[in-house]
Coordinates of C-alpha atoms and ligand atoms in Angstrom, one line a residue:
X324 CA 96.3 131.8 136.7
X325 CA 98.5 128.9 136.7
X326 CA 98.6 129.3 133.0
X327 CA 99.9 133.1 133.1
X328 CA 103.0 132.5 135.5
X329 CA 103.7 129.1 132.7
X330 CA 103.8 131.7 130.0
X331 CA 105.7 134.5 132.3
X332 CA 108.7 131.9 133.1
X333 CA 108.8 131.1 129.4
X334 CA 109.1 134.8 128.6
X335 CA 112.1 135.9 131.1
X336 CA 113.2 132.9 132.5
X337 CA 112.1 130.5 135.4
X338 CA 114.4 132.5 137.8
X339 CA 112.8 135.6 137.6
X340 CA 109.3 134.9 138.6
X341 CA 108.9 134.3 141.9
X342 CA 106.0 133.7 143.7
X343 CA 105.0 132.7 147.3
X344 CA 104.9 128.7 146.4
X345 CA 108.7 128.8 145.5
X346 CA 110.3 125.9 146.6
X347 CA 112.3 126.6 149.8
X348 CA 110.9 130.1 150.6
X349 CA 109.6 131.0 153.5
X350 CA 105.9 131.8 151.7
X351 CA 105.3 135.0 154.3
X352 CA 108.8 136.7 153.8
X353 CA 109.5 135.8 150.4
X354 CA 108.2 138.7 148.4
X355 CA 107.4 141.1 150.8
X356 CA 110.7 143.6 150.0
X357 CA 107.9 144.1 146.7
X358 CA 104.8 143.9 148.6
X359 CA 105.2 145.7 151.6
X360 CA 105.5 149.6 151.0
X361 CA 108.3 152.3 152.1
X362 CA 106.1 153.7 154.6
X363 CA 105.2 150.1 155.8
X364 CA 101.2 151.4 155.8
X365 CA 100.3 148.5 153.4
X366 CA 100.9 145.2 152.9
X367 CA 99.8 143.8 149.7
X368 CA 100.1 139.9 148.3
X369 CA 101.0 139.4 145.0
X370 CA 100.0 137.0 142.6
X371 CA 103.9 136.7 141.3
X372 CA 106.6 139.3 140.9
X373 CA 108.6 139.2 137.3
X374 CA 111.8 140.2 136.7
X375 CA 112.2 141.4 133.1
X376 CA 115.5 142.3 131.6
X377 CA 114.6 143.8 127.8
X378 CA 111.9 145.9 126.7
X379 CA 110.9 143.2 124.6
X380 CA 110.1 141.1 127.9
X381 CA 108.5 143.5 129.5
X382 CA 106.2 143.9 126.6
X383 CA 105.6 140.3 126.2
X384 CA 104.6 140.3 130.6
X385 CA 102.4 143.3 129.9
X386 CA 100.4 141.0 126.7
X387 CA 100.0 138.2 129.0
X388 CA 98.9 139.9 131.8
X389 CA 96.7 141.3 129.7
X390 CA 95.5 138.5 127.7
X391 CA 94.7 137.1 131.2
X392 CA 93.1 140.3 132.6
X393 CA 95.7 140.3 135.6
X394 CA 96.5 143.9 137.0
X395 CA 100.0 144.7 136.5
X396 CA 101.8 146.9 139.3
X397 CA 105.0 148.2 137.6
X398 CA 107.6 148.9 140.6
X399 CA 110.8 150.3 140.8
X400 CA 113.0 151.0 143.8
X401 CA 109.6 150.7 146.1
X402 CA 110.9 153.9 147.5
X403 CA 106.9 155.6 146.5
X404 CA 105.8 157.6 149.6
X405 CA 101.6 157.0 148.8
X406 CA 101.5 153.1 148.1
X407 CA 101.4 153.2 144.1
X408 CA 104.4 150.2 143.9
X409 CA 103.0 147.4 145.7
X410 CA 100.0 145.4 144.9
X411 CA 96.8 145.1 146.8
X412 CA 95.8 142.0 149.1
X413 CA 93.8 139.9 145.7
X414 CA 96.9 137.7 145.4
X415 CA 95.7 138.6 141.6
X416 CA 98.1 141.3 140.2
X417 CA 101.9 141.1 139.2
X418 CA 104.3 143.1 140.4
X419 CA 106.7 143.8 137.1
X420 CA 109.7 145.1 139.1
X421 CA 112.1 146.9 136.5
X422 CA 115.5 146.4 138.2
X423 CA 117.2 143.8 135.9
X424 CA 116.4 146.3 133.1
X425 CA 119.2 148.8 134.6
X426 CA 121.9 149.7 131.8
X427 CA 123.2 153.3 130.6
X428 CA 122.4 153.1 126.7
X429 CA 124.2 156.0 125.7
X430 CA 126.2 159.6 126.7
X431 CA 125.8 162.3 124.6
X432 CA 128.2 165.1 125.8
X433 CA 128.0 166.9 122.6
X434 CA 123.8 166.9 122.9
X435 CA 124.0 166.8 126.6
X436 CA 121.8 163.8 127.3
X437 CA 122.5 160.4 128.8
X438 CA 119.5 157.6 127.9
X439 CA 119.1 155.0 130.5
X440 CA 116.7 152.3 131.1
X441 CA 113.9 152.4 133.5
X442 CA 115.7 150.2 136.3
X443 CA 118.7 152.2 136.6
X444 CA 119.1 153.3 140.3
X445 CA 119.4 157.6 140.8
X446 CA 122.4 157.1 142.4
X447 CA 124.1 155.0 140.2
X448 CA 123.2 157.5 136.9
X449 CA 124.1 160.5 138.9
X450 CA 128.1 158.7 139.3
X451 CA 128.1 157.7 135.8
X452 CA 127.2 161.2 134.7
X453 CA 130.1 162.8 137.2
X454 CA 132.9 160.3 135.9
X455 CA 132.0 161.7 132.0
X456 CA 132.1 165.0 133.6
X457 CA 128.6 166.3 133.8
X458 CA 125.7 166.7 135.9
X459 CA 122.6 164.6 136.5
X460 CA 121.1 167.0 138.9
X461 CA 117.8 165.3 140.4
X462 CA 118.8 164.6 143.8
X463 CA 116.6 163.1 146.5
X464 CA 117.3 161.4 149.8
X465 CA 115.9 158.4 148.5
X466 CA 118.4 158.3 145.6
X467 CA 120.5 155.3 146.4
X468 CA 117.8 153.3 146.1
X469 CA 114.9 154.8 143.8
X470 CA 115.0 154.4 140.0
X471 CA 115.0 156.4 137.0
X472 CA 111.8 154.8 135.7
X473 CA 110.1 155.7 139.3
X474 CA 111.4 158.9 139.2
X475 CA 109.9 159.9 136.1
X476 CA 106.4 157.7 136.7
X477 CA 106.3 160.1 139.8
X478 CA 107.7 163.1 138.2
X479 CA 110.0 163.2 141.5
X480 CA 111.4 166.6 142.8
X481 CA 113.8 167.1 145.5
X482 CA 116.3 169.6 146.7
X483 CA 117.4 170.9 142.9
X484 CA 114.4 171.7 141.8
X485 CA 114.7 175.3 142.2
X486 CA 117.8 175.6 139.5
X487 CA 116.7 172.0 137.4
X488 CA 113.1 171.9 137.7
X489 CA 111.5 168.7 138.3
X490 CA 111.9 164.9 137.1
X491 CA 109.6 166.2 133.7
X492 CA 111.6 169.0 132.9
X493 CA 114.6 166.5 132.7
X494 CA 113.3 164.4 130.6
X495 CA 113.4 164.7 126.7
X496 CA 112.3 161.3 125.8
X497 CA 110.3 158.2 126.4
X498 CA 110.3 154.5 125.9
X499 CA 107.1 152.9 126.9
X500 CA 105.8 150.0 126.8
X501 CA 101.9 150.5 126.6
X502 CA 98.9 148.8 127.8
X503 CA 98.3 146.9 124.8
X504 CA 102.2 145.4 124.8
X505 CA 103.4 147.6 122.4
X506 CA 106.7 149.5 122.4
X507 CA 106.6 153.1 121.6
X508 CA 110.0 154.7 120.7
X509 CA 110.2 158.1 122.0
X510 CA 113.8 158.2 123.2
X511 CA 114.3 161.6 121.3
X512 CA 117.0 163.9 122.2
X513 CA 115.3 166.7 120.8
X514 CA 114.7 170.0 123.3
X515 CA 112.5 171.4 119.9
X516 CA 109.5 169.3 118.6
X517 CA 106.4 170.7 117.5
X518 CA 104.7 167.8 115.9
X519 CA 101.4 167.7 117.6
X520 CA 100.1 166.5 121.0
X521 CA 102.8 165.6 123.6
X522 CA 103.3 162.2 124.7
X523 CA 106.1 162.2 126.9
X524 CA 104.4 164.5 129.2
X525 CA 101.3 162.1 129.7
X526 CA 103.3 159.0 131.2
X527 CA 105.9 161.2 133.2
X528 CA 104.1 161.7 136.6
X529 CA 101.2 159.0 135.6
X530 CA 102.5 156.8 138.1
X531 CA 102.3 153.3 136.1
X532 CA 98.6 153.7 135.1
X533 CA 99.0 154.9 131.5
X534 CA 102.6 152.7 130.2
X535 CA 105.8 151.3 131.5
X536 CA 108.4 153.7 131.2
X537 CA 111.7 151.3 130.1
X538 CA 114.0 154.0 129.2
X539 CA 114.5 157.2 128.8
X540 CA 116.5 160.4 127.4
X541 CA 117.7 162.9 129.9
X542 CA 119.4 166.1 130.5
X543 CA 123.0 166.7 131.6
X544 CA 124.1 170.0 132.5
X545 CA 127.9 171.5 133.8
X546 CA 129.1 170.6 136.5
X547 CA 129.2 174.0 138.8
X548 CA 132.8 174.9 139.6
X549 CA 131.7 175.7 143.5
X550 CA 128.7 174.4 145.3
X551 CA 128.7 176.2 149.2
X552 CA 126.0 175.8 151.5
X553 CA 124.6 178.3 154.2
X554 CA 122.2 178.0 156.8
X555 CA 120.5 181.3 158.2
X556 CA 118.2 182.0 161.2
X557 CA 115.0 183.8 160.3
X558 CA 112.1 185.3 162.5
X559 CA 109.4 184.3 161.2
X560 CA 108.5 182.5 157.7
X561 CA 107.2 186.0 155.8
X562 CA 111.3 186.9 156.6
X563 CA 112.2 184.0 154.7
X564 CA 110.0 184.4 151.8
X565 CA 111.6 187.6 151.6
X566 CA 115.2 186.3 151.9
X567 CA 114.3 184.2 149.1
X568 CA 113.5 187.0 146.8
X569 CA 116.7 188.9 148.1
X570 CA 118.1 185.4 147.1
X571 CA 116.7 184.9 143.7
X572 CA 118.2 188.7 143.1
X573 CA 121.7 187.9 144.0
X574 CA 122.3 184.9 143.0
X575 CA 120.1 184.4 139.9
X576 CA 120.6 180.9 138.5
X577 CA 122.8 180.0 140.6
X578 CA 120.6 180.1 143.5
X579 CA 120.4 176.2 143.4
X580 CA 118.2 175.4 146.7
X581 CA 116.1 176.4 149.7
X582 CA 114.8 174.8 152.8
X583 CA 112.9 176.4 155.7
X584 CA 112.1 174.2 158.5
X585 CA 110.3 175.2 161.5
X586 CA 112.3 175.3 165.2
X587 CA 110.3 172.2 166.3
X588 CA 111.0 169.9 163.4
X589 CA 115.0 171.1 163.9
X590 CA 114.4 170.2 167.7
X591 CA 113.3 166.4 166.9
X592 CA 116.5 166.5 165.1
X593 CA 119.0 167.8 168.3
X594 CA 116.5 165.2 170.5
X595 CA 116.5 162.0 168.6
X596 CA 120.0 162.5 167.1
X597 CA 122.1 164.5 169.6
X598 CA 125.3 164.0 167.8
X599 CA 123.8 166.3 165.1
X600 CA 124.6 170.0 166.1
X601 CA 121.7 172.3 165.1
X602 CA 122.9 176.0 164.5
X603 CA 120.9 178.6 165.8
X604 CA 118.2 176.1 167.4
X605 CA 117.1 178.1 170.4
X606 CA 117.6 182.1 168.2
X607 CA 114.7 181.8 166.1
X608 CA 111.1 180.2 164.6
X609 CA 112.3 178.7 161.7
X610 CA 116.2 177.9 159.7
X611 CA 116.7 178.4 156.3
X612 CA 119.9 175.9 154.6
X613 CA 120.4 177.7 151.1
X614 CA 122.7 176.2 148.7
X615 CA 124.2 178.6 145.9
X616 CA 126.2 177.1 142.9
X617 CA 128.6 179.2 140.8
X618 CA 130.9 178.7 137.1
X619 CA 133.5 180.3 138.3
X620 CA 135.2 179.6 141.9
X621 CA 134.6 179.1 145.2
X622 CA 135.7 182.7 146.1
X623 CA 133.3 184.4 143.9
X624 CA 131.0 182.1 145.0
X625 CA 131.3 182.9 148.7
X626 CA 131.5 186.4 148.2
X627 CA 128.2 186.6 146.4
X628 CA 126.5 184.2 149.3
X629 CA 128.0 186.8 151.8
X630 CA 126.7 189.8 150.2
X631 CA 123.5 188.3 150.0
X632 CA 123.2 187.3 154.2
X633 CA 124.7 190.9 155.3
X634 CA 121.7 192.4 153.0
X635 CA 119.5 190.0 154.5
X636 CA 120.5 190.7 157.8
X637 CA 120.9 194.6 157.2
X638 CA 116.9 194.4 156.1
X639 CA 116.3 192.8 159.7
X640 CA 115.2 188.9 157.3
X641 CA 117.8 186.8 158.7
X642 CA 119.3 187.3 162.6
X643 CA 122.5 185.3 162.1
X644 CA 123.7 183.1 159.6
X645 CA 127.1 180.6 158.9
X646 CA 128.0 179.5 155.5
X647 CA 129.6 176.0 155.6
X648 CA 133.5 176.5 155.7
X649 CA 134.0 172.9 153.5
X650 CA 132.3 170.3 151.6
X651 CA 132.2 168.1 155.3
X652 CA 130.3 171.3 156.9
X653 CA 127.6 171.6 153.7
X654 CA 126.8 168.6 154.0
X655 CA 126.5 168.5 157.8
X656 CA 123.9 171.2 156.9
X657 CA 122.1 169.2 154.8
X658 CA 122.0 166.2 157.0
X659 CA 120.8 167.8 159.4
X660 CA 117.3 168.5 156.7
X661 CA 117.4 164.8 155.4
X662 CA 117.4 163.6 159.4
X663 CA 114.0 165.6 160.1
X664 CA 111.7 162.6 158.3
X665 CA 113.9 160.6 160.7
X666 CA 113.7 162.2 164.0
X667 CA 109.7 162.6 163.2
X668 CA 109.4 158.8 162.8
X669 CA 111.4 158.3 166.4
X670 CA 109.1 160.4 167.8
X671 CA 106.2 159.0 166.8
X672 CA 103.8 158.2 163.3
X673 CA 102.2 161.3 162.3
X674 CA 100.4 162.8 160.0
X675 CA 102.2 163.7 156.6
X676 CA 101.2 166.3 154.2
X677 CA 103.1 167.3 150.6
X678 CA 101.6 170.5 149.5
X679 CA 102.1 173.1 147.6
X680 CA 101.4 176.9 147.8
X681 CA 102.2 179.7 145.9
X682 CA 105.2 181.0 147.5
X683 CA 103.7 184.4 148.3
X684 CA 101.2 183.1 150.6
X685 CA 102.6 180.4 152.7
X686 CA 103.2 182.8 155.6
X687 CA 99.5 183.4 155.5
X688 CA 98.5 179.2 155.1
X689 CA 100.5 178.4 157.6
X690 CA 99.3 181.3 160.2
X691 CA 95.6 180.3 159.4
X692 CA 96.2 176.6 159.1
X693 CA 98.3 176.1 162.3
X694 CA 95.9 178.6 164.1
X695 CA 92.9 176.3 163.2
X696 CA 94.6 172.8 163.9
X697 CA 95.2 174.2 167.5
X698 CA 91.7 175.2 167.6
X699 CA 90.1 171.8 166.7
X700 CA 93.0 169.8 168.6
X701 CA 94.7 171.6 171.4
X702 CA 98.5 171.1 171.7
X703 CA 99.0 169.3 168.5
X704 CA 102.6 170.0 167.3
X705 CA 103.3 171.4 163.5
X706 CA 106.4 169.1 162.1
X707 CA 106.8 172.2 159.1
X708 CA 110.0 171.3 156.4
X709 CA 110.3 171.9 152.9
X710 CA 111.5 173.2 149.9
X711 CA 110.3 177.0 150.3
X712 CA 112.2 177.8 147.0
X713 CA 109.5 175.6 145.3
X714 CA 106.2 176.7 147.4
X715 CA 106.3 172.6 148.6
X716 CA 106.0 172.1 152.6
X717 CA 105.8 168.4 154.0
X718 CA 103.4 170.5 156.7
X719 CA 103.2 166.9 158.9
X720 CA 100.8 167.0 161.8
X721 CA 102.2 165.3 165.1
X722 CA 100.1 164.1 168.1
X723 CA 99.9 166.5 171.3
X724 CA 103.0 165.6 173.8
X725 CA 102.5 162.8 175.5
X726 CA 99.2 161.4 173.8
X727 CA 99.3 157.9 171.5
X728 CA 100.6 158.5 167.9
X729 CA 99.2 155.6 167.1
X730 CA 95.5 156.3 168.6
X731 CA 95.9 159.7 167.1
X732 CA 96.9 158.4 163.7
X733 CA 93.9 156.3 163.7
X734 CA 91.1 158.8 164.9
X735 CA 92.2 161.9 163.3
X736 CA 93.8 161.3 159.6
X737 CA 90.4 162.0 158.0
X738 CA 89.6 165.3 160.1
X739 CA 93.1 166.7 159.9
X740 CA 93.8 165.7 156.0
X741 CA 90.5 167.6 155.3
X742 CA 91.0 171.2 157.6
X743 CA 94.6 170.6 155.8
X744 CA 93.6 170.1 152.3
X745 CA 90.7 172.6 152.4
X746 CA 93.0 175.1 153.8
X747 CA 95.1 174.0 150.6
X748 CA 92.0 174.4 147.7
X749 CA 91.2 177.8 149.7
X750 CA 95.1 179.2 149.1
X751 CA 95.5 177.8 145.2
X752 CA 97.6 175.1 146.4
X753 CA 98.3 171.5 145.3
X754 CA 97.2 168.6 148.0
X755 CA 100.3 166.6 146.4
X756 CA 103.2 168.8 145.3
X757 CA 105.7 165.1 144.9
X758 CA 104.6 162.1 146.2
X759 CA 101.5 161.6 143.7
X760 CA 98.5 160.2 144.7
X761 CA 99.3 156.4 144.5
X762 CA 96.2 154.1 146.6
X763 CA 96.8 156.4 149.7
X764 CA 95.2 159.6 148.0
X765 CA 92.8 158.2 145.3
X766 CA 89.7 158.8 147.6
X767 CA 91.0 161.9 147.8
X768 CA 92.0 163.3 144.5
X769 CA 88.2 164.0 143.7
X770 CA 87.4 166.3 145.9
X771 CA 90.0 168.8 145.3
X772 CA 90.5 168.1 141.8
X773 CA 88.9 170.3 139.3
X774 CA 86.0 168.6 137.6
X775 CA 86.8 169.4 134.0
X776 CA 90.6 168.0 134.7
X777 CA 89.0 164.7 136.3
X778 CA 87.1 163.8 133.4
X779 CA 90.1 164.5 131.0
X780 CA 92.1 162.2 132.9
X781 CA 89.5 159.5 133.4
X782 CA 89.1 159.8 129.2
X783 CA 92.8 159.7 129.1
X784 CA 92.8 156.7 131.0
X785 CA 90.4 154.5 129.0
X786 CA 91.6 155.7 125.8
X787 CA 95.4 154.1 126.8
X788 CA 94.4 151.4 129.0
X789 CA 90.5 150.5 128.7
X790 CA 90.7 146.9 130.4
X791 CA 92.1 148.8 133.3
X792 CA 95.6 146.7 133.1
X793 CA 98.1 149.0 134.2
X794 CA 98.4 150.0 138.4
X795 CA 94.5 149.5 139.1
X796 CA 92.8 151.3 141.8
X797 CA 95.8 154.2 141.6
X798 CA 95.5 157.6 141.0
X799 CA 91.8 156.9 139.9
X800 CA 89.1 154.9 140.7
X801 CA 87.6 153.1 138.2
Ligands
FAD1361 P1 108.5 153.1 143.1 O1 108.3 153.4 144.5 O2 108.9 151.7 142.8 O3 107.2 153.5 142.3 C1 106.6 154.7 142.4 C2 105.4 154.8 141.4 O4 105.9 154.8 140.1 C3 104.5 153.6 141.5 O5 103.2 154.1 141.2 C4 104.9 152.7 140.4 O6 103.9 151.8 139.9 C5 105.4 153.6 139.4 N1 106.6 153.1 138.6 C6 107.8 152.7 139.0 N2 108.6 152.4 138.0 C7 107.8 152.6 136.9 C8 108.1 152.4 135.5 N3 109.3 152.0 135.0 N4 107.1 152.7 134.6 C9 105.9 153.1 135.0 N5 105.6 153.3 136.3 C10 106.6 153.0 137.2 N6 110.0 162.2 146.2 C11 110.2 163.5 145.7 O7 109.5 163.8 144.7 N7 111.1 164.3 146.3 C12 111.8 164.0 147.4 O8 112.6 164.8 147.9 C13 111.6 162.6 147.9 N8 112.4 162.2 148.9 C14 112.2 161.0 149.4 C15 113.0 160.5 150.4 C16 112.8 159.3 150.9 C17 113.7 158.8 152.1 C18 111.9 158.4 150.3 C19 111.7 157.0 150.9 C20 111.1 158.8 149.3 C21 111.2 160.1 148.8 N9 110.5 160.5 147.7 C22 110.7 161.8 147.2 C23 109.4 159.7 147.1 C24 109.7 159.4 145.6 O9 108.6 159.3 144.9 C25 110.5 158.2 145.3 O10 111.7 158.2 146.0 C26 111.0 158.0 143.8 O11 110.7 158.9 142.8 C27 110.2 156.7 143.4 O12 111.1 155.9 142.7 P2 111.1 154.4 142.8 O13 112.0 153.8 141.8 O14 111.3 153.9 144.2 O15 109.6 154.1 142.4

């Protein structure tokens, strides 16, 4: 192996392979911000992490790595929620972080696309985008830190996905660097291209297993001349699947999200974060925070979100409501739904879920599902958030008041994950609607996976990388 990291520091540079023997570091601290995961649940060692800066390096790391049968872990901003972006404990793979391979290639206003490489952090596109006067609209409270390429290799959601569809439906075109070290140039622009099987779509949400992503072609929109916020109390969760419809009526397109979040997940926010000021905590079962963009201005804007709450309210789906007054109040509103992951962690580990069910018939999982989970373990507590708008709930499972998270998290993952997930396969849902299925669901992913679908992925899989390079041991087992 000694031989591989000779030939990595001649491709990008001495400087940007580090390993654990570097001269001066601390050997147990030294690469742990790439091989210890968001969630801190694993903590891999890596045989070297490399730093490439041009698709032609990256290509060259991925032919050596190959050459010397070393699994390559491609990471990004290490933000990954289901440990797909570190390595495992072998002290064999290589991390490839993309980070250094971060410019803005090119803005297109007239074609509405902006091409960017892999490294390029959320945050920094969606800026870049706003000074030329557009819109990148993926937007995700992880987005000062995650990156383009990790976006797409996870096919990312977030709070726009409702208007702007996911990370895949913003994406028009690929650069990826495949298992073999070759490049393939896919960074069309095109929204129309009918010439034969479609690429693009395989390595977006393929999480690293298939190709590198190194750059891609995205979608700019308008920037909306208004963007207002409101947050509405609602009696129970079939009331806010109906003030969604009423929603989707009045506002059409310009309905650009909503969250529903159950009254104890808004109380771990007033309790672990009291400055926060939680409207209508104590009124009802669950909030709703919708946000409505408009073309025109903020008046028509308002007066369409106002119509739509006094209907709501007239039709007995909503008991009160506020719509934020300025741009400080939104976004008060929507801190108060990015502090929920928070408060849950203060309160204790738990158990998280990222599912997906058709709209239509949450009301009806959720009824059954909490009904059975108080059954098996009595007193458990239901931390319920999501984005309604797009049938995805983080339905997280917290221990009983008073018992040991950490006890709990131990004994009853396996139990809970399968009522949860069963309950999931019973309803036509999706056991991961964003976070992918990464080392923490692999085990999992054959169960509830159709078999036919299974077998065309492990095909796919051999067909693009047969020496089992690229992320081993994620998404599938070998
Ligand atoms: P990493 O974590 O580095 O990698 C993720 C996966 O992609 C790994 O399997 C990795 O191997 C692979 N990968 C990374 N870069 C490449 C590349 N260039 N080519 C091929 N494979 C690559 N997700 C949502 O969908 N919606 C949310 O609302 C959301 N909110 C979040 C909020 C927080 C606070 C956090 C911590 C995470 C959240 N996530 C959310 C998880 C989400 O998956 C990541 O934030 C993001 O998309 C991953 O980007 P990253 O650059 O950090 O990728």
């Amino acid at each position: 192996m000694s031989d591989l990291l000779d030939t990595l520091r001649d491709i990008v540079g001495v400087a940007h392979v580090l390993t654990r023997n570097d001269p001066g570091a601390n050997p147990s601290t030294h690469l742990q911000a790439w091989e210890q995961d968001w969630r801190k649940r694993s903590q891999g060692r890596a045989l070297a992490v490399v730093r490439p800066a041009r698709t032609e390096e990256v290509a060259a790391v991925v032919r050596a790595c190959a050459a010397a049968g070393a699994g390559i872990v491609p990471q990004g901003g290490n933000t990954g929620l289901v440990v797909g972006s570190v390595p495992d404990d072998s002290g064999t793979q290589v991390v490839l972080s993309l980070g250094r391979l971060n410019r803005i290639r090119a803005m297109d206003g007239a074609n509405l696309t902006v091409t960017v490489e892999a490294g390029c952090v959320l945050q920094t596109l969606q800026e870049a985008a706003e000074q030329a006067g557009w819109l990148f609209p993926l937007s995700l409270a992880a987005e000062g830190s995650c990156t383009i390429g990790g976006n797409l290799a996870t096919n990312a959601g977030g709070t726009q996905v409702l208007r702007y569809g996911n990370a895949r439906d913003l994406c028009l075109g690929l650069e990826v660097v495949t298992a073999q070290g070759e490049v393939w140039q896919g960074l069309s622009g095109l929204r129309k291209d009918n010439t034969g099987y479609d690429l693009r779509d395989l390595f977006v949400g393929s999480e690293g297993t298939l190709g590198i992503i190194t750059a891609a072609t995205l979608k700019l929109y308008p920037r909306p001349a208004a963007q207002l916020a409101a947050w509405a109390a609602v009696p129970s969760l079939q009331a806010a699947v109906q003030l969604l419809g009423l929603a989707h009526r009045h506002l059409g397109a310009g309905l650009t999200g909503f969250e529903v979040m159950g009254q104890f997940a808004l109380s771990l926010v007033a309790k672990h974060f009291v400055q926060q000021r939680v409207p209508f905590l104590t009124e009802a079962p669950f909030g709703v925070l919708l946000e409505h963009s408009d073309s025109e201005s903020e008046g028509h804007a308002r007066a369409q979100l106002e119509r739509l709450l006094e209907t709501a309210f007239e039709q007995g789906h909503v008991s009160d409501a506020v719509v934020a007054e300025s741009l400080q109040q939104a976004r008060a509103l929507w801190h108060i739904r990015e502090s929920i992951p928070l408060a849950q962690a203060e309160e204790g580990l738990n158990i998280k879920h990222d599912i997906s069910i058709p709209v239509s018939l949450i009301p009806q999982f959720c009824e059954q599902t909490d009904a059975l989970l108080q059954r098996e373990i009595p007193g458990v507590r239901l931390v319920n958030f999501g984005h309604l708008g797009d049938g995805n709930l983080h339905y997280n499972v917290q221990a009983p008041e008073g018992s040991d998270s950490v006890t709990f998290l131990r004994d009853m993952e396996h139990a809970v994950n399968a009522l949860v997930f069963d309950q999931v396969r019973h309803f036509n849902g999706s056991i991961s609607a964003e976070h992918g299925i990464g080392s923490l669901k692999v085990k999992t992913l054959p169960r509830y996976k159709d078999p036919v679908a299974l077998g065309m992925m492990h095909a796919i899989k051999r067909a693009l990388d047969p020496q089992g390079v690229l992320n081993p041991g994620r998404v599938l087992l070998a």
